[in-house]
Coordinates of C-alpha atoms in Angstrom, one line a residue:
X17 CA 175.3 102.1 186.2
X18 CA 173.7 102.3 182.3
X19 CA 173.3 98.2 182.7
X20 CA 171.9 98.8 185.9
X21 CA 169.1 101.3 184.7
X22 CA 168.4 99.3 181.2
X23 CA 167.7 96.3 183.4
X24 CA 165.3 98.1 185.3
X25 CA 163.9 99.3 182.6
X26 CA 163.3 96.0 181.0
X27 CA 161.8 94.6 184.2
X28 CA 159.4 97.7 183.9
X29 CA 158.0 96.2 180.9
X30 CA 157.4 92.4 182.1
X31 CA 156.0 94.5 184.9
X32 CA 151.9 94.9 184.7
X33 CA 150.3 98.0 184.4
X34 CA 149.9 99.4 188.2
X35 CA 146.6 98.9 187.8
X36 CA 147.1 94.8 187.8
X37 CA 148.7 95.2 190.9
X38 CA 146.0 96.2 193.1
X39 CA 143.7 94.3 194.6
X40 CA 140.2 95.6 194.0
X41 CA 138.1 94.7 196.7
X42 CA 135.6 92.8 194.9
X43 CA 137.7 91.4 191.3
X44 CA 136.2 92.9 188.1
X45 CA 135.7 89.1 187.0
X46 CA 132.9 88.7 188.9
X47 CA 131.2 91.7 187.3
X48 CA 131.9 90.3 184.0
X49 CA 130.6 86.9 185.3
X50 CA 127.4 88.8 186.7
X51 CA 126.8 90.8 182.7
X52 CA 127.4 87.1 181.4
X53 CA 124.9 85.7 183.5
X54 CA 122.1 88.4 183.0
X55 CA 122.8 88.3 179.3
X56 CA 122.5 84.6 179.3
X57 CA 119.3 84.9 181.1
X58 CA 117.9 87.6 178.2
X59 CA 118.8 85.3 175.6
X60 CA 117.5 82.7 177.0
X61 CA 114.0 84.2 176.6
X62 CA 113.1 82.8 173.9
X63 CA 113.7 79.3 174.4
X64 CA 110.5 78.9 176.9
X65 CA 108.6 80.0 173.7
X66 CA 108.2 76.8 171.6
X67 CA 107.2 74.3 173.9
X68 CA 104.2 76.8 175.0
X69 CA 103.7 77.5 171.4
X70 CA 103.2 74.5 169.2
X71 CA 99.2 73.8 169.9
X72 CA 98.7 77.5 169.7
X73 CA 100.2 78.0 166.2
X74 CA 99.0 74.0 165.3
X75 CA 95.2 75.6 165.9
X76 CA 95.7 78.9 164.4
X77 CA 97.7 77.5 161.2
X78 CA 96.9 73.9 161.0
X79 CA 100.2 73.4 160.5
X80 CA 100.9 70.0 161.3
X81 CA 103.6 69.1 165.0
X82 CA 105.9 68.0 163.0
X83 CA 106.7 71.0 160.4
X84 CA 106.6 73.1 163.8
X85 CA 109.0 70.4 165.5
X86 CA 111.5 71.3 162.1
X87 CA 111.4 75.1 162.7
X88 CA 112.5 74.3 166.5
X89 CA 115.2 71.7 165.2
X90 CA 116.2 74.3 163.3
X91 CA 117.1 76.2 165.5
X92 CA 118.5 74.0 167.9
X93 CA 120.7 72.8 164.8
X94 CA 122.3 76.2 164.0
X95 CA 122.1 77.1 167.5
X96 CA 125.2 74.4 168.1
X97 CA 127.0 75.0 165.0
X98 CA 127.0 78.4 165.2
X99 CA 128.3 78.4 168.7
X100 CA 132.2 77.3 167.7
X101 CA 132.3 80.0 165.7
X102 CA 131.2 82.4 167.7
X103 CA 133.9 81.3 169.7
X104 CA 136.6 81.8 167.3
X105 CA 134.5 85.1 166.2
X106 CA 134.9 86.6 169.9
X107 CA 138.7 86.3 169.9
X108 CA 138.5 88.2 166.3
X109 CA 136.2 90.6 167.1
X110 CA 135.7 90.8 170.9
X111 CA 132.8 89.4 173.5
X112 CA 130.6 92.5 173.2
X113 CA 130.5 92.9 169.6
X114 CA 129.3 89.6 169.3
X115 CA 127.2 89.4 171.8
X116 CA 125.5 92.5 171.4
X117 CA 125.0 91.0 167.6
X118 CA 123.7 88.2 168.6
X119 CA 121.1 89.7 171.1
X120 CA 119.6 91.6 168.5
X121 CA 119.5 88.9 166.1
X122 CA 117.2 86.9 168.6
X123 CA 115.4 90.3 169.4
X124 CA 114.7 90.7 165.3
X125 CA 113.4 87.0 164.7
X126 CA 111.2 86.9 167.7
X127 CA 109.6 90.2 166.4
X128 CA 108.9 89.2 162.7
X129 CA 107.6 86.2 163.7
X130 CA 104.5 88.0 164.8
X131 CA 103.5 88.8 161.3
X132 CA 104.0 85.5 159.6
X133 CA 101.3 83.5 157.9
X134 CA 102.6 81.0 156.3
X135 CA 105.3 77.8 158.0
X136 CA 108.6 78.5 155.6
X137 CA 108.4 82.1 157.4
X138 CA 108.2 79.8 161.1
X139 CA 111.6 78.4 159.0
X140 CA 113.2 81.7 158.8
X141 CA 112.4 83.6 161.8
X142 CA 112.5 80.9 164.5
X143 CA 115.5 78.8 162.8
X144 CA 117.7 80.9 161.2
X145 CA 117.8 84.2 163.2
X146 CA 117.2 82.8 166.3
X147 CA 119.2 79.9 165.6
X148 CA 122.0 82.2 164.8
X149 CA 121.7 84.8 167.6
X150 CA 121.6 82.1 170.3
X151 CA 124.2 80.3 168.7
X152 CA 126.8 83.1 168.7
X153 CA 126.0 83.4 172.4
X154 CA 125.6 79.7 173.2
X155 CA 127.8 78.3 176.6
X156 CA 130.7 78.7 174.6
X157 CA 130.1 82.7 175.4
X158 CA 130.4 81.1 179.0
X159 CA 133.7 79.2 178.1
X160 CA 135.2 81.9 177.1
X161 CA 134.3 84.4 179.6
X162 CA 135.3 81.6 182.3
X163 CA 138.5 80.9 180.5
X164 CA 139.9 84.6 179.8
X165 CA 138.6 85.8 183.4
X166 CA 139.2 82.8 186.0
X167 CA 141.8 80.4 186.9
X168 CA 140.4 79.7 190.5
X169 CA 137.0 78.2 190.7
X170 CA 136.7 77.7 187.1
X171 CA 134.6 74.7 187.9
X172 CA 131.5 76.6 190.3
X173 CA 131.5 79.6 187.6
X174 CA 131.3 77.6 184.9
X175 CA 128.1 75.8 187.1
X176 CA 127.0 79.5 187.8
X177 CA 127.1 80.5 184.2
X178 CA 125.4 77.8 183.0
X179 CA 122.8 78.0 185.3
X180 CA 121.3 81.3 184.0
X181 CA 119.4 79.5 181.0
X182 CA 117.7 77.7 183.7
X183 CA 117.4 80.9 185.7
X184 CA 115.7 82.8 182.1
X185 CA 113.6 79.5 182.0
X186 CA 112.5 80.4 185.3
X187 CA 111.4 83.9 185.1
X188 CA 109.8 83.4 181.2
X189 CA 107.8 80.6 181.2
X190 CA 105.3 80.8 183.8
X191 CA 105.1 84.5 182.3
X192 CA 105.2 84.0 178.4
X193 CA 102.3 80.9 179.8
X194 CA 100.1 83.2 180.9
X195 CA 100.8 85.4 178.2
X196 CA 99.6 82.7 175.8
X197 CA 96.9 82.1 177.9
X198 CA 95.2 85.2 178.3
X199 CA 96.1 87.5 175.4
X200 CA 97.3 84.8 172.4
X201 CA 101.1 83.9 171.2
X202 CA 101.7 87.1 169.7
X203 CA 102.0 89.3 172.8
X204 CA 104.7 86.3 174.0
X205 CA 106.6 86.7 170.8
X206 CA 107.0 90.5 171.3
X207 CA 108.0 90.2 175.3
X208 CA 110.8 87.7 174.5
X209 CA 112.2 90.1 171.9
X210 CA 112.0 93.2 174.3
X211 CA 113.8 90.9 177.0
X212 CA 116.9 90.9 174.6
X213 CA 117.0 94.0 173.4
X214 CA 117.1 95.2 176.8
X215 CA 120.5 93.5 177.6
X216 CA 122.1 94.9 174.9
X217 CA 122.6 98.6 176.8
X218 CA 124.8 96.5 179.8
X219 CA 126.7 94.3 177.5
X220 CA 128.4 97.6 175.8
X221 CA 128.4 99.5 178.7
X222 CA 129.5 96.5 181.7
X223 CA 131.5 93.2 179.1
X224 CA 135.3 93.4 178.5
X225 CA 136.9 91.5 176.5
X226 CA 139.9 90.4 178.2
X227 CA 140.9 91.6 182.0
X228 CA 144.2 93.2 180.5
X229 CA 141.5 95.5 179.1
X230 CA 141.3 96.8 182.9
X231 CA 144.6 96.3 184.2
X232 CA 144.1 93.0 186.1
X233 CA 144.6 89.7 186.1
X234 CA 142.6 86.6 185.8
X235 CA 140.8 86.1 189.0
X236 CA 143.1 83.7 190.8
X237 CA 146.3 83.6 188.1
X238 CA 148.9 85.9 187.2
X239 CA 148.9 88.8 184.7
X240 CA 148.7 88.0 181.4
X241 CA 148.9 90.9 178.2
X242 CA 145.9 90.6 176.1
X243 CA 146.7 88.3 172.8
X244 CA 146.4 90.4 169.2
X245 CA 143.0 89.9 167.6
X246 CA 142.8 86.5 165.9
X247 CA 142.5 86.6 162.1
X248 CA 141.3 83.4 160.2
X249 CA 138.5 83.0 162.7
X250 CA 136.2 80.3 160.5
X251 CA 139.6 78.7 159.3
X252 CA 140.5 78.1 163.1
X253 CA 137.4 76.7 164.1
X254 CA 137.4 74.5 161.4
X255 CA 141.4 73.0 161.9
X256 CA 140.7 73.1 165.5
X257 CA 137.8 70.6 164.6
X258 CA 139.8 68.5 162.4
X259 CA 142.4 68.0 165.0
X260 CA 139.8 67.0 167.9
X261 CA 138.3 64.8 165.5
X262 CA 140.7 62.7 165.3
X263 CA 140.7 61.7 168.7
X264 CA 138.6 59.4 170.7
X265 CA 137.7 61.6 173.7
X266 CA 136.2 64.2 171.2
X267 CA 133.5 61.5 169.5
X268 CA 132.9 60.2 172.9
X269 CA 132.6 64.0 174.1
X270 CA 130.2 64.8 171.5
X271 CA 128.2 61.4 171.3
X272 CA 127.1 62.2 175.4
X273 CA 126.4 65.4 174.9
X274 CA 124.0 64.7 171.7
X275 CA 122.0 62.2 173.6
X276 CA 122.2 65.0 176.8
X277 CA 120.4 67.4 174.5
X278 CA 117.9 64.6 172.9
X279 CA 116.9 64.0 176.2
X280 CA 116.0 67.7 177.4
X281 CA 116.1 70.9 174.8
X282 CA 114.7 68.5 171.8
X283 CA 112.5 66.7 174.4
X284 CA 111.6 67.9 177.9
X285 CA 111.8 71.7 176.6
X286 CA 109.9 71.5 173.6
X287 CA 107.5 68.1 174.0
X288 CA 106.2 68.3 177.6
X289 CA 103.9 70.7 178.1
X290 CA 102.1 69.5 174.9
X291 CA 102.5 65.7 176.4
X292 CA 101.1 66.6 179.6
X293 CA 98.3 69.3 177.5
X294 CA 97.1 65.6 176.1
X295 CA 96.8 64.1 179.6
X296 CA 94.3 67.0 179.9
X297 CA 96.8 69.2 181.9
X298 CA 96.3 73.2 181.6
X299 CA 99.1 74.8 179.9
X300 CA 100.0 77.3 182.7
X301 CA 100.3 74.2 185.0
X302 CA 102.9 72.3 182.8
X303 CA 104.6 75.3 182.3
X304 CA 105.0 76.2 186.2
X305 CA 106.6 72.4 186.1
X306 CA 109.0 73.5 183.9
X307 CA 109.6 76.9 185.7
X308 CA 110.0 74.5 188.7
X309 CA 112.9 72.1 187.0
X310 CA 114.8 75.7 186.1
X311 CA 114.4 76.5 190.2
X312 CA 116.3 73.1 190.5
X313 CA 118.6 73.6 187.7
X314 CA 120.6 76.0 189.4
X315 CA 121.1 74.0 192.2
X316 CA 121.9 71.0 190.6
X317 CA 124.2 73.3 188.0
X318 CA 126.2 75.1 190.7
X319 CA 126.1 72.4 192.5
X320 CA 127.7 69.9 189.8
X321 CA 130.7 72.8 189.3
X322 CA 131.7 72.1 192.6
X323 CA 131.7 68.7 192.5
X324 CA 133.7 68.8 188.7
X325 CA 136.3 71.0 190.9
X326 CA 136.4 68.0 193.3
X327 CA 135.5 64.9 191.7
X328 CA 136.0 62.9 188.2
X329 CA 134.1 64.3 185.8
X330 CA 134.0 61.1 183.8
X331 CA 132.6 59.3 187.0
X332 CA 130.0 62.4 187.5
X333 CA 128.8 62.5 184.1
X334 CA 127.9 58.6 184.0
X335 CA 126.2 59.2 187.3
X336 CA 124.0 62.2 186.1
X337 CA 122.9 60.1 182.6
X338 CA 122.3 57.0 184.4
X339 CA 119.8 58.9 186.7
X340 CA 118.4 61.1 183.7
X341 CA 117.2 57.4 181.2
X342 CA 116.0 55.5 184.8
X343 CA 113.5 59.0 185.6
X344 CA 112.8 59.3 181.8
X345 CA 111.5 55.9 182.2
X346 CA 108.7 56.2 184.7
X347 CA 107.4 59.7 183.1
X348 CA 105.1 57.9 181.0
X349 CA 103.5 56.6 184.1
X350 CA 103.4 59.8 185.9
X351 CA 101.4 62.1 183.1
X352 CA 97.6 62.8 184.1
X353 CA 95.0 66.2 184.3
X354 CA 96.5 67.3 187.8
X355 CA 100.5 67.7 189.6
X356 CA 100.8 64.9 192.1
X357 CA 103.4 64.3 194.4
X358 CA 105.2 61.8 191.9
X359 CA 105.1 64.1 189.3
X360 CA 106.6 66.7 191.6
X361 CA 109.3 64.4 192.5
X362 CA 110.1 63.7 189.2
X363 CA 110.4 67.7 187.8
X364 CA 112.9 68.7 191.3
X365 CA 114.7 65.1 190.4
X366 CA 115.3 66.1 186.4
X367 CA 115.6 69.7 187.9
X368 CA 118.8 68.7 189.3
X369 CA 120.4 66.5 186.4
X370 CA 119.4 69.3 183.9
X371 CA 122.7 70.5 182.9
X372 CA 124.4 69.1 185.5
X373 CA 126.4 67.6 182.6
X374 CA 127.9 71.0 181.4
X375 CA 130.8 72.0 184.1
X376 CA 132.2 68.1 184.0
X377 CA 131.7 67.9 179.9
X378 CA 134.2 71.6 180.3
X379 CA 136.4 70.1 182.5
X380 CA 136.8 67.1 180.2
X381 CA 137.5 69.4 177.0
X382 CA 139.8 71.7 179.1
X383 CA 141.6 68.5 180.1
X384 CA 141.7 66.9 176.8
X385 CA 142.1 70.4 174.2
X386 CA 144.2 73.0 176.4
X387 CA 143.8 76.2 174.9
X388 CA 141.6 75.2 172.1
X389 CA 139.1 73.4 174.8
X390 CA 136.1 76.7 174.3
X391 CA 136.3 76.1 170.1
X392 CA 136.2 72.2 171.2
X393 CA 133.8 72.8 173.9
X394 CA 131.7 75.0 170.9
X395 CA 131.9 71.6 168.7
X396 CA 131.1 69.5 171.6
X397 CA 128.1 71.8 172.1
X398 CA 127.3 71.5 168.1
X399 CA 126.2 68.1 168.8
X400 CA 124.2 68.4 171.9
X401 CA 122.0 70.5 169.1
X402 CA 122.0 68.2 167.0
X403 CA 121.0 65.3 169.1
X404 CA 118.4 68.2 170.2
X405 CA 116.8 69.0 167.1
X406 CA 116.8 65.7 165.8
X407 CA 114.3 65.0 168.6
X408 CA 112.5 68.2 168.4
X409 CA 111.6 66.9 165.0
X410 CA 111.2 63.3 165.4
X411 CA 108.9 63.7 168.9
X412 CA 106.4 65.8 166.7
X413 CA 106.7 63.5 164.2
X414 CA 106.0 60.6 166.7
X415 CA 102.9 62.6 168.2
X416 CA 101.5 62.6 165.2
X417 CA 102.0 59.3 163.9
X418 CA 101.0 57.5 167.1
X419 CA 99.3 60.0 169.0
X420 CA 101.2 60.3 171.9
X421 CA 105.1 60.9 173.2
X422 CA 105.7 57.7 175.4
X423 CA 107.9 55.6 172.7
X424 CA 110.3 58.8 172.3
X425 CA 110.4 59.0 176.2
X426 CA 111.3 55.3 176.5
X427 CA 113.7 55.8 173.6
X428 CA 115.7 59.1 175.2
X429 CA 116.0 57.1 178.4
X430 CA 117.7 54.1 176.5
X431 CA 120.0 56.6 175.0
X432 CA 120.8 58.0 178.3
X433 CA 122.3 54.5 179.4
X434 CA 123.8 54.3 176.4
X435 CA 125.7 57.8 177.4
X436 CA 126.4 57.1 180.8
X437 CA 128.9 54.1 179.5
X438 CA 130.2 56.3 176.8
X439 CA 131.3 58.4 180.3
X440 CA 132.9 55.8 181.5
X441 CA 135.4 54.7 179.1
X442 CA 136.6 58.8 178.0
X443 CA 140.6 58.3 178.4
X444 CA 142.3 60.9 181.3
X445 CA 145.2 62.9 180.4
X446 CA 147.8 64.4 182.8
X447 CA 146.8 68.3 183.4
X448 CA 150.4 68.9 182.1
X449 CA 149.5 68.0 178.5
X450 CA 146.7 68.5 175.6
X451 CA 145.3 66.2 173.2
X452 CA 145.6 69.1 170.6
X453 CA 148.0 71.9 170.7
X454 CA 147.2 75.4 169.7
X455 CA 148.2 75.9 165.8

């Protein structure tokens, strides 16, 4: 009889808390998926700003495209090397400390910027803080919401989550346009730091960490007890990096996902609506293009998760960069003063191919890195910001040198074929094993 009750006793304790046994009717990871997207979209704000921004502050300062293009890159820079961290910080410390950190990071550089004067300021306030704030809430945030809260449709959140940059594109640049428009860059500045600040209130009231925090398990999986904090965060990240990097699928990983942010944060987000202001296009109209490729973004986005959940993500990816060079290569031809139908065709067309590349580039480090994949998935995303601010920089640089963008949009769509082989030759693993074990 005492065997009898100690074994039920120990079965008790393997057992979840009765609270992981239910079955809410609508799972609490799709709540935490819903905070994550919102605060995505409210840290996302600033990023319509410098595109909108570099004629206005190029008048105001005469500070030449080029020392603006460096603030932006970086930004971009420490945006991606800031995000493994973060990843490795949010296991130490928690998704809503960090987060909530990182929104008011953003929050404090867009505000001080409005009382600069002079471009090592621009430096400060636009690359570091901002850099850092977005960085520690980059779409490695995403990865490791998606990782800790879902094992079913991993592929279509993923899509979803990374679809809410495009959805904050959506909602601030036609708005922080007309902003610039009608009452000057400072106003702009100022609503893009209010939008993150008010995030922070649901990220501390709505974010858990971990769905043990609540009881449950993953949506789709079985109960797991939420892991000790991890110490060594930074010393992690780093040996996590060293082991990826000596694999090929990493460099290949990395070396697609540069050229995928060449070709549209350091380029399409920050060089096109001055490109298309010298074809004698209003500002407000080449911003509503861009509002336009974030409608399409989400559809493409979402739409690309459910296809990773489906398809080869190798075979996807070299399909979505192929497209992305061939339509990079006809822009040129397409600027002018008014929207035509081509024009049209092309924003819905690069709409769609956005970030298409994010849910397959996951499912590849997920394939290839196990449990590690988010801190490889932060590296990965280290160099798409890179390859973003080195073209932030250089496209200034090129506008001012040559006096117009069309040899750095010939150029990113070179590299995009470039990529779209890369794709093709990323080794597959069986889903059974990981190029690099947890250590």
């Amino acid at each position: 009889m005492t065997e009898t009750i100690e074994s039920a006793a120990q079965d008790d304790d393997r057992r979840p808390p009765l609270e992981a046994r239910r079955r809410p009717r609508v799972h609490r990871a799709w709540i935490v998926a819903a905070v994550t997207f919102v605060t995505i979209i409210g840290g996302a704000a600033f990023n319509s700003l410098p595109g909108l921004l570099i004629d206005p502050l190029h008048t105001e300062f005469r500070w030449s495209r080029g020392e603006i293009g460096l603030a932006v890159s970086i930004d971009m820079a420490l945006y991606g090397l800031t995000a493994p961290f973060a990843a490795a910080l949010m296991d130490r410390f928690g998704i809503r400390r960090v987060v909530a950190a990182a929104l008011t990071m953003v929050a404090a550089g867009a505000l001080a910027s409005v009382w600069m004067t002079a471009s090592w300021q621009l430096m400060i306030y636009w690359g570091l803080l901002v850099g850092l704030g977005t960085g520690s809430m980059a779409m490695a945030f995403a990865a490791t919401v998606t990782n800790r809260w879902f094992v079913a449709r991993r592929g279509l959140v993923t899509g979803i989550l990374t679809a809410a940059g495009a959805s904050g594109q959506l909602v601030f640049l036609p708005l922080c346009a007309w902003i610039v428009d009608e009452h000057g860059w400072r106003p702009a500045s100022v609503t893009v730091a209010l939008a993150a600040l008010v995030v922070v209130p649901f990220v501390c009231l709505l974010m858990r960490d971990h769905p043990a925090d609540v009881g449950l398990a993953p949506y789709g999986g079985a109960y797991v007890a939420k892991p000790a904090p991890a110490r060594g965060a930074a010393r992690r990240t780093v040996k996590v990096l060293f082991k990826a990097a000596r694999t090929g699928p990493f460099w290949l990983l990395a070396g697609t996902f540069a050229i995928c942010g060449a070709s549209t944060n350091g380029l399409i987000r920050t060089h096109f609506v001055p490109s298309a202001h010298d074809h004698g296009m209003p500002i407000t109209a080449a911003a509503s293009l861009l509002a336009v490729i974030g409608i399409f973004d989400v559809i493409g986005t979402i739409f690309s998760g459910w296809l990773t959940d489906r398809f080869d993500a190798r075979r996807l990816l070299a399909v979505y960069y192929a497209l992305r060079g061939i339509s990079l290569l006809f822009l040129p031809m397409l600027m002018g003063p008014d929207v035509r139908p081509p024009m049209v065709f092309f924003i819905v067309f690069y709409g769609l191919d956005w970030v298409a590349t994010v849910p397959p580039t996951l499912a590849l480090c997920r394939e290839q890195y196990g449990e590690d994949s988010a801190i490889v998935f932060g590296w990965v995303l280290a160099s798409h910001q890179v390859g973003a601010a080195v073209v932030a920089f250089l496209g200034g640089v090129a506008r001012d040198v040559f006096g117009s963008y069309d040899v750095v949009w010939y150029a990113a769509g070179a590299l995009c074929a470039v990529a779209a082989l890369m794709s093709l030759v990323i080794r597959r693993v069986r889903a059974s094993s990981a190029a690099v074990p947890s250590g």
